[in-house]
Amino acid sequence: MKKLTALVLALALALGTAACGKKEDPKPTGGQEVKQYKFGIIYTANNAFWDKVGDGGLAKAAEYKEAGKYNIEIYASGPQTTGAPGQIQMMEDMISQGYDGIIISCADTSALQPSIDAAVEAGIPVVCMDTEVPDSKRLCFVGTDNYNFGVAVAEELAKLCDYKGGVLVQYMDPAMLAMAERASGFRDTIGKYSDMNIIFEQADTGGDMTAIASNLETMVAKYEKEFVGYAMLYAAGEQAVNVWRQYEWTCEDKVCVLSDDMPTIIAGVKEGLANCTLVQDQFQWGYEGVRILVEYLAEGVTPPEFVETKGYACYIEEANANYPEVEVN
């Protein structure tokens, strides 16, 4: 209980530091008022993947400031541990501190819906990113079409497996709508090919990397002789890269298709341990989220229900060209 109280207090202090009360709108030399807003961007976790989302929000805020139109304060972070409770606390703090808008990727769509609705009822528009909460009062959803993302992963895997053989798939807790949609797209696509089948599905919960690695190691050990290909539907592919290295496999021994562009995943593609990774453009989630909130609040522009951001399959050629900073050990 003491640890939970300390965590809540730390979050409240962090949020309070990032966003105190309303400030007077500064006036530039020309005398025109510059509107000021404070937005929260809530991740599901704190890592390099989500840092790019915050970078996108900060980049759009900087553009507005440089143009002399709006002065936007951004607080971007996730809870200390992956899951709904920490995100709910962050939402409550942002509501009580009078944020002007919130952008959030919900770890649990059902659990977060009341918080989203409470924010909107308090006059704070909410943009969902990465995972949709369609029954909430959110303003819109920005991100990947997650069903089609699952389809794209499965298509790459099927092609690399020459459309035959048994495959393994690993994804995060399907309580996240994004994961449920990806898994559905993956299943439907593999199911189209008569000579392919899904041997085993592993749903990881809690976001603990040690548990994720253990789940993968158990699955691979049990089905080592049966599976020809493996897919990871979220950004924990580092664990697969490590397992392939332990088994002294390359992607020619066992097909490996991952998701997202964490440096360790890109390094795995460059090293030949993974065939490819399906990259999302998560920078745009923050960038577009801030744009949508500003246009809605300042200009009265209602966004479409779904603002889609596109990704691509990153093979070794794309990894070398697009991620020159990532080195192979």
Coordinates of C-alpha atoms in Angstrom, one line a residue:
M1 CA 0.0 0.0 0.0
K2 CA 2.9 2.4 0.8
K3 CA 4.4 1.7 -2.6
L4 CA 1.1 2.4 -4.4
T5 CA 0.7 5.6 -2.4
A6 CA 4.2 6.7 -3.3
L7 CA 3.6 5.9 -7.0
V8 CA 0.4 7.9 -7.1
L9 CA 2.1 10.8 -5.3
A10 CA 5.0 10.7 -7.7
L11 CA 2.8 10.7 -10.7
A12 CA 0.8 13.6 -9.3
L13 CA 3.9 15.6 -8.7
A14 CA 5.3 14.9 -12.1
L15 CA 2.0 15.9 -13.8
G16 CA 1.8 19.0 -11.6
T17 CA 5.3 20.0 -12.5
A18 CA 4.6 19.5 -16.2
A19 CA 1.2 21.3 -16.2
C20 CA 0.2 23.7 -13.5
G21 CA -2.8 26.1 -13.8
K22 CA -3.9 28.1 -16.8
K23 CA -1.5 30.9 -17.7
E24 CA -2.2 34.2 -19.3
D25 CA -1.9 34.0 -23.1
P26 CA 1.4 35.7 -24.1
K27 CA 1.2 38.5 -26.7
P28 CA 3.9 38.7 -29.4
T29 CA 5.3 42.0 -30.7
G30 CA 2.4 42.5 -33.1
G31 CA -0.1 42.4 -30.2
Q32 CA -1.9 39.3 -31.4
E33 CA -2.8 36.9 -28.6
V34 CA -1.2 33.5 -28.8
K35 CA -3.5 30.7 -27.5
Q36 CA -2.0 28.5 -24.9
Y37 CA -2.8 24.8 -24.3
K38 CA -1.5 21.9 -22.3
F39 CA -1.8 18.4 -23.6
G40 CA -1.1 15.0 -22.1
I41 CA 0.2 12.1 -24.1
I42 CA -0.2 8.8 -22.2
Y43 CA 1.8 5.8 -23.3
T44 CA 1.1 2.2 -22.4
A45 CA 4.8 1.8 -21.4
N46 CA 8.0 3.9 -21.3
N47 CA 10.5 2.8 -23.9
A48 CA 12.1 3.9 -27.2
F49 CA 9.0 2.9 -29.2
W50 CA 6.7 5.3 -27.2
D51 CA 9.4 8.0 -27.1
K52 CA 8.8 8.5 -30.8
V53 CA 5.1 9.3 -30.1
G54 CA 6.1 12.0 -27.7
D55 CA 8.7 13.3 -30.2
G56 CA 5.9 13.7 -32.7
G57 CA 3.7 15.7 -30.3
L58 CA 6.7 17.9 -29.3
A59 CA 7.5 18.5 -33.0
K60 CA 4.0 19.7 -33.9
A61 CA 4.0 21.9 -30.8
A62 CA 7.3 23.4 -31.9
E63 CA 5.9 24.1 -35.4
Y64 CA 2.9 26.0 -33.9
K65 CA 5.2 28.0 -31.6
E66 CA 7.6 28.9 -34.4
A67 CA 4.7 30.1 -36.5
G68 CA 3.6 32.3 -33.6
K69 CA 0.1 30.7 -33.5
Y70 CA -0.1 28.6 -30.4
N71 CA 2.0 27.9 -27.3
I72 CA 1.5 24.3 -26.4
E73 CA 2.9 22.5 -23.3
I74 CA 3.2 18.7 -23.6
Y75 CA 3.6 16.1 -20.9
A76 CA 4.3 12.7 -22.5
S77 CA 4.9 9.6 -20.4
G78 CA 3.4 6.2 -19.4
P79 CA 2.8 4.6 -16.0
Q80 CA 5.6 2.9 -14.1
T81 CA 4.2 -0.5 -14.9
T82 CA 2.2 -1.5 -17.9
G83 CA -1.5 -1.8 -17.3
A84 CA -4.7 0.1 -16.8
P85 CA -4.4 1.3 -13.1
G86 CA -1.5 3.6 -13.7
Q87 CA -3.1 5.1 -16.8
I88 CA -6.4 5.6 -15.0
Q89 CA -4.5 7.5 -12.3
M90 CA -2.7 9.6 -14.9
M91 CA -6.1 10.4 -16.5
E92 CA -7.6 11.4 -13.2
D93 CA -4.6 13.7 -12.4
M94 CA -4.8 15.4 -15.8
I95 CA -8.5 16.0 -15.4
S96 CA -8.1 17.5 -12.0
Q97 CA -5.2 19.7 -13.2
G98 CA -7.3 21.1 -16.1
Y99 CA -5.5 19.8 -19.1
D100 CA -6.9 21.0 -22.4
G101 CA -6.6 17.7 -24.2
I102 CA -5.4 14.2 -23.8
I103 CA -3.9 11.6 -26.3
I104 CA -3.9 8.1 -25.0
S105 CA -3.1 4.5 -26.0
C106 CA -5.2 2.4 -23.6
A107 CA -3.7 -0.7 -22.1
D108 CA -7.3 -2.0 -21.4
T109 CA -10.1 -0.6 -23.5
S110 CA -12.9 -1.5 -21.1
A111 CA -11.1 -0.3 -18.0
L112 CA -10.1 3.1 -19.5
Q113 CA -13.5 3.9 -21.1
P114 CA -14.9 5.5 -18.0
S115 CA -11.8 7.7 -17.6
I116 CA -12.1 8.8 -21.2
D117 CA -15.8 9.6 -20.8
A118 CA -15.0 11.5 -17.5
A119 CA -12.4 13.6 -19.3
V120 CA -14.8 14.5 -22.1
E121 CA -17.6 15.3 -19.7
A122 CA -15.1 17.7 -18.0
G123 CA -14.6 19.5 -21.3
I124 CA -11.3 17.8 -22.2
P125 CA -11.3 16.2 -25.7
V126 CA -9.5 12.8 -25.9
V127 CA -7.8 11.4 -28.9
C128 CA -7.2 7.6 -28.8
M129 CA -4.0 6.3 -30.5
D130 CA -2.7 2.9 -31.2
T131 CA -5.7 1.1 -29.7
E132 CA -9.3 2.2 -30.3
V133 CA -12.0 2.7 -27.7
P134 CA -15.0 3.0 -30.1
D135 CA -17.8 3.0 -27.5
S136 CA -16.2 5.9 -25.5
K137 CA -16.8 9.6 -26.0
R138 CA -13.3 10.0 -27.5
L139 CA -12.9 12.6 -30.3
C140 CA -11.3 10.3 -32.8
F141 CA -8.7 7.5 -33.2
V142 CA -5.3 8.0 -34.7
G143 CA -3.1 5.1 -35.7
T144 CA -2.7 1.9 -37.6
D145 CA -5.6 -0.2 -38.9
N146 CA -4.8 -3.0 -36.5
Y147 CA -6.8 -5.7 -38.3
N148 CA -4.9 -4.9 -41.5
F149 CA -1.6 -4.9 -39.5
G150 CA -2.3 -8.5 -38.5
V151 CA -3.1 -9.3 -42.1
A152 CA 0.2 -7.7 -43.3
V153 CA 2.3 -9.7 -40.7
A154 CA 0.6 -12.9 -41.7
E155 CA 1.1 -12.2 -45.5
E156 CA 4.8 -11.6 -45.0
L157 CA 5.1 -14.7 -42.9
A158 CA 3.1 -16.8 -45.4
K159 CA 5.2 -15.6 -48.3
L160 CA 8.5 -16.3 -46.5
C161 CA 7.2 -19.8 -45.6
D162 CA 6.3 -20.5 -49.2
Y163 CA 2.6 -20.7 -48.1
K164 CA 3.0 -24.0 -46.3
G165 CA 3.8 -25.3 -42.8
G166 CA 2.9 -24.7 -39.2
V167 CA 3.5 -21.3 -37.5
L168 CA 3.6 -19.8 -34.0
V169 CA 2.3 -16.4 -33.1
Q170 CA 2.8 -14.2 -30.0
Y171 CA 0.8 -11.1 -29.1
M172 CA 0.0 -8.9 -26.1
D173 CA -3.1 -9.2 -23.9
P174 CA -6.2 -9.2 -26.1
A175 CA -7.9 -7.0 -23.5
M176 CA -6.3 -4.3 -25.7
L177 CA -8.6 -4.0 -28.7
A178 CA -5.6 -3.4 -30.9
M179 CA -4.1 -6.8 -30.0
A180 CA -7.5 -8.6 -30.5
E181 CA -7.8 -7.0 -33.9
R182 CA -4.3 -7.9 -34.9
A183 CA -4.7 -11.5 -33.8
S184 CA -8.0 -11.7 -35.7
G185 CA -6.4 -10.4 -38.9
F186 CA -3.5 -12.8 -38.5
R187 CA -5.8 -15.8 -38.0
D188 CA -8.0 -14.9 -40.9
T189 CA -5.1 -14.6 -43.3
I190 CA -3.2 -17.8 -42.3
G191 CA -6.6 -19.5 -42.5
K192 CA -6.8 -18.7 -46.2
Y193 CA -3.9 -20.9 -47.1
S194 CA -4.8 -24.6 -47.0
D195 CA -1.2 -25.8 -46.5
M196 CA -0.6 -23.6 -43.5
N197 CA -1.9 -23.7 -39.9
I198 CA -1.3 -22.0 -36.6
I199 CA 0.2 -24.5 -34.2
F200 CA 0.1 -22.3 -31.1
E201 CA -0.9 -18.8 -30.1
Q202 CA 0.7 -17.1 -27.1
A203 CA -1.1 -14.1 -25.5
D204 CA 1.2 -12.3 -23.1
T205 CA -0.2 -10.3 -20.2
G206 CA 1.3 -7.7 -17.9
G207 CA 4.1 -6.4 -20.2
D208 CA 6.9 -8.1 -18.1
M209 CA 9.8 -8.8 -20.5
T210 CA 11.0 -11.7 -18.4
A211 CA 7.6 -13.4 -18.6
I212 CA 7.4 -12.7 -22.3
A213 CA 10.8 -14.3 -22.9
S214 CA 9.8 -17.3 -20.8
N215 CA 6.6 -17.7 -22.8
L216 CA 8.5 -17.6 -26.1
E217 CA 11.2 -20.0 -24.9
T218 CA 8.6 -22.5 -23.7
M219 CA 6.7 -22.3 -26.9
V220 CA 9.7 -22.7 -29.1
A221 CA 11.1 -25.6 -27.1
K222 CA 7.8 -27.5 -27.3
Y223 CA 7.2 -27.0 -31.0
E224 CA 10.8 -26.7 -32.2
K225 CA 10.5 -29.6 -34.7
E226 CA 7.0 -28.6 -35.9
F227 CA 7.0 -24.9 -36.7
V228 CA 8.6 -23.3 -39.8
G229 CA 7.7 -19.7 -39.0
Y230 CA 7.1 -17.4 -36.1
A231 CA 5.4 -14.0 -35.8
M232 CA 5.4 -11.4 -33.0
L233 CA 2.5 -8.9 -33.2
Y234 CA 3.9 -6.2 -30.9
A235 CA 7.1 -4.5 -30.0
A236 CA 8.8 -7.2 -27.9
G237 CA 10.7 -8.8 -30.8
E238 CA 14.0 -8.5 -29.0
Q239 CA 13.0 -11.7 -27.2
A240 CA 12.7 -13.6 -30.4
V241 CA 16.0 -12.2 -31.6
N242 CA 17.6 -13.5 -28.4
V243 CA 16.0 -17.0 -28.8
W244 CA 17.1 -17.3 -32.4
R245 CA 20.6 -16.4 -31.3
Q246 CA 20.5 -19.0 -28.5
Y247 CA 19.4 -21.7 -31.0
E248 CA 22.0 -20.5 -33.5
W249 CA 19.3 -20.1 -36.1
T250 CA 19.2 -17.5 -38.8
C251 CA 16.0 -16.4 -40.5
E252 CA 16.7 -19.1 -43.1
D253 CA 16.4 -21.8 -40.5
K254 CA 13.2 -20.6 -39.0
V255 CA 11.2 -17.7 -40.6
C256 CA 10.9 -14.8 -38.1
V257 CA 8.6 -11.8 -38.7
L258 CA 8.5 -9.1 -36.0
S259 CA 6.7 -5.8 -35.3
D260 CA 7.8 -2.3 -34.8
D261 CA 11.2 -0.6 -34.9
M262 CA 12.8 -0.9 -31.5
P263 CA 16.6 -0.7 -32.1
T264 CA 17.1 -4.3 -30.9
I265 CA 14.5 -5.5 -33.5
I266 CA 16.1 -3.5 -36.3
A267 CA 19.5 -4.9 -35.3
G268 CA 18.0 -8.4 -35.5
V269 CA 16.9 -7.8 -39.0
K270 CA 20.3 -6.4 -40.0
E271 CA 22.0 -9.5 -38.4
G272 CA 19.8 -11.9 -40.3
L273 CA 18.1 -13.3 -37.2
A274 CA 14.7 -11.9 -38.3
N275 CA 13.5 -11.7 -41.9
C276 CA 11.7 -8.4 -41.4
T277 CA 9.7 -6.3 -39.1
L278 CA 6.4 -4.5 -39.8
V279 CA 7.1 -0.9 -38.9
Q280 CA 4.4 1.6 -37.8
D281 CA 4.8 5.4 -38.0
Q282 CA 4.1 6.1 -34.3
F283 CA 5.8 9.5 -34.6
Q284 CA 2.6 10.5 -36.5
W285 CA 0.4 9.5 -33.6
G286 CA 1.8 12.3 -31.4
Y287 CA 2.1 14.7 -34.3
E288 CA -1.4 14.2 -35.7
G289 CA -2.9 14.0 -32.2
V290 CA -1.6 17.5 -31.3
R291 CA -2.8 18.8 -34.7
I292 CA -6.3 17.4 -34.2
L293 CA -6.6 18.8 -30.7
V294 CA -5.5 22.2 -31.7
E295 CA -7.7 22.4 -34.7
Y296 CA -10.7 21.2 -32.7
L297 CA -10.2 23.6 -29.8
A298 CA -9.0 26.7 -31.6
E299 CA -10.6 26.4 -35.0
G300 CA -13.7 24.2 -34.4
V301 CA -12.6 21.5 -36.8
T302 CA -14.2 18.1 -36.1
P303 CA -11.8 15.3 -37.2
P304 CA -12.8 12.1 -39.0
E305 CA -13.5 9.1 -36.8
F306 CA -10.3 7.4 -37.9
V307 CA -7.0 9.1 -39.0
E308 CA -4.9 6.3 -40.3
T309 CA -1.1 6.2 -40.3
K310 CA 0.7 3.9 -42.7
G311 CA 3.5 1.5 -42.1
Y312 CA 5.7 -0.9 -44.2
A313 CA 7.6 -4.2 -44.1
C314 CA 11.2 -3.4 -43.2
Y315 CA 13.7 -6.0 -44.6
I316 CA 17.5 -5.7 -44.3
E317 CA 17.7 -3.3 -47.2
E318 CA 15.2 -0.9 -45.6
A319 CA 16.8 -1.4 -42.1
N320 CA 20.2 -0.4 -43.5
A321 CA 18.8 2.6 -45.4
N322 CA 16.3 3.9 -42.8
Y323 CA 18.1 3.1 -39.5
P324 CA 21.9 3.7 -40.2
E325 CA 22.3 4.6 -36.5
V326 CA 21.4 1.1 -35.4
E327 CA 24.6 -1.1 -35.1
V328 CA 24.9 -4.8 -35.1
N329 CA 26.9 -6.2 -32.2

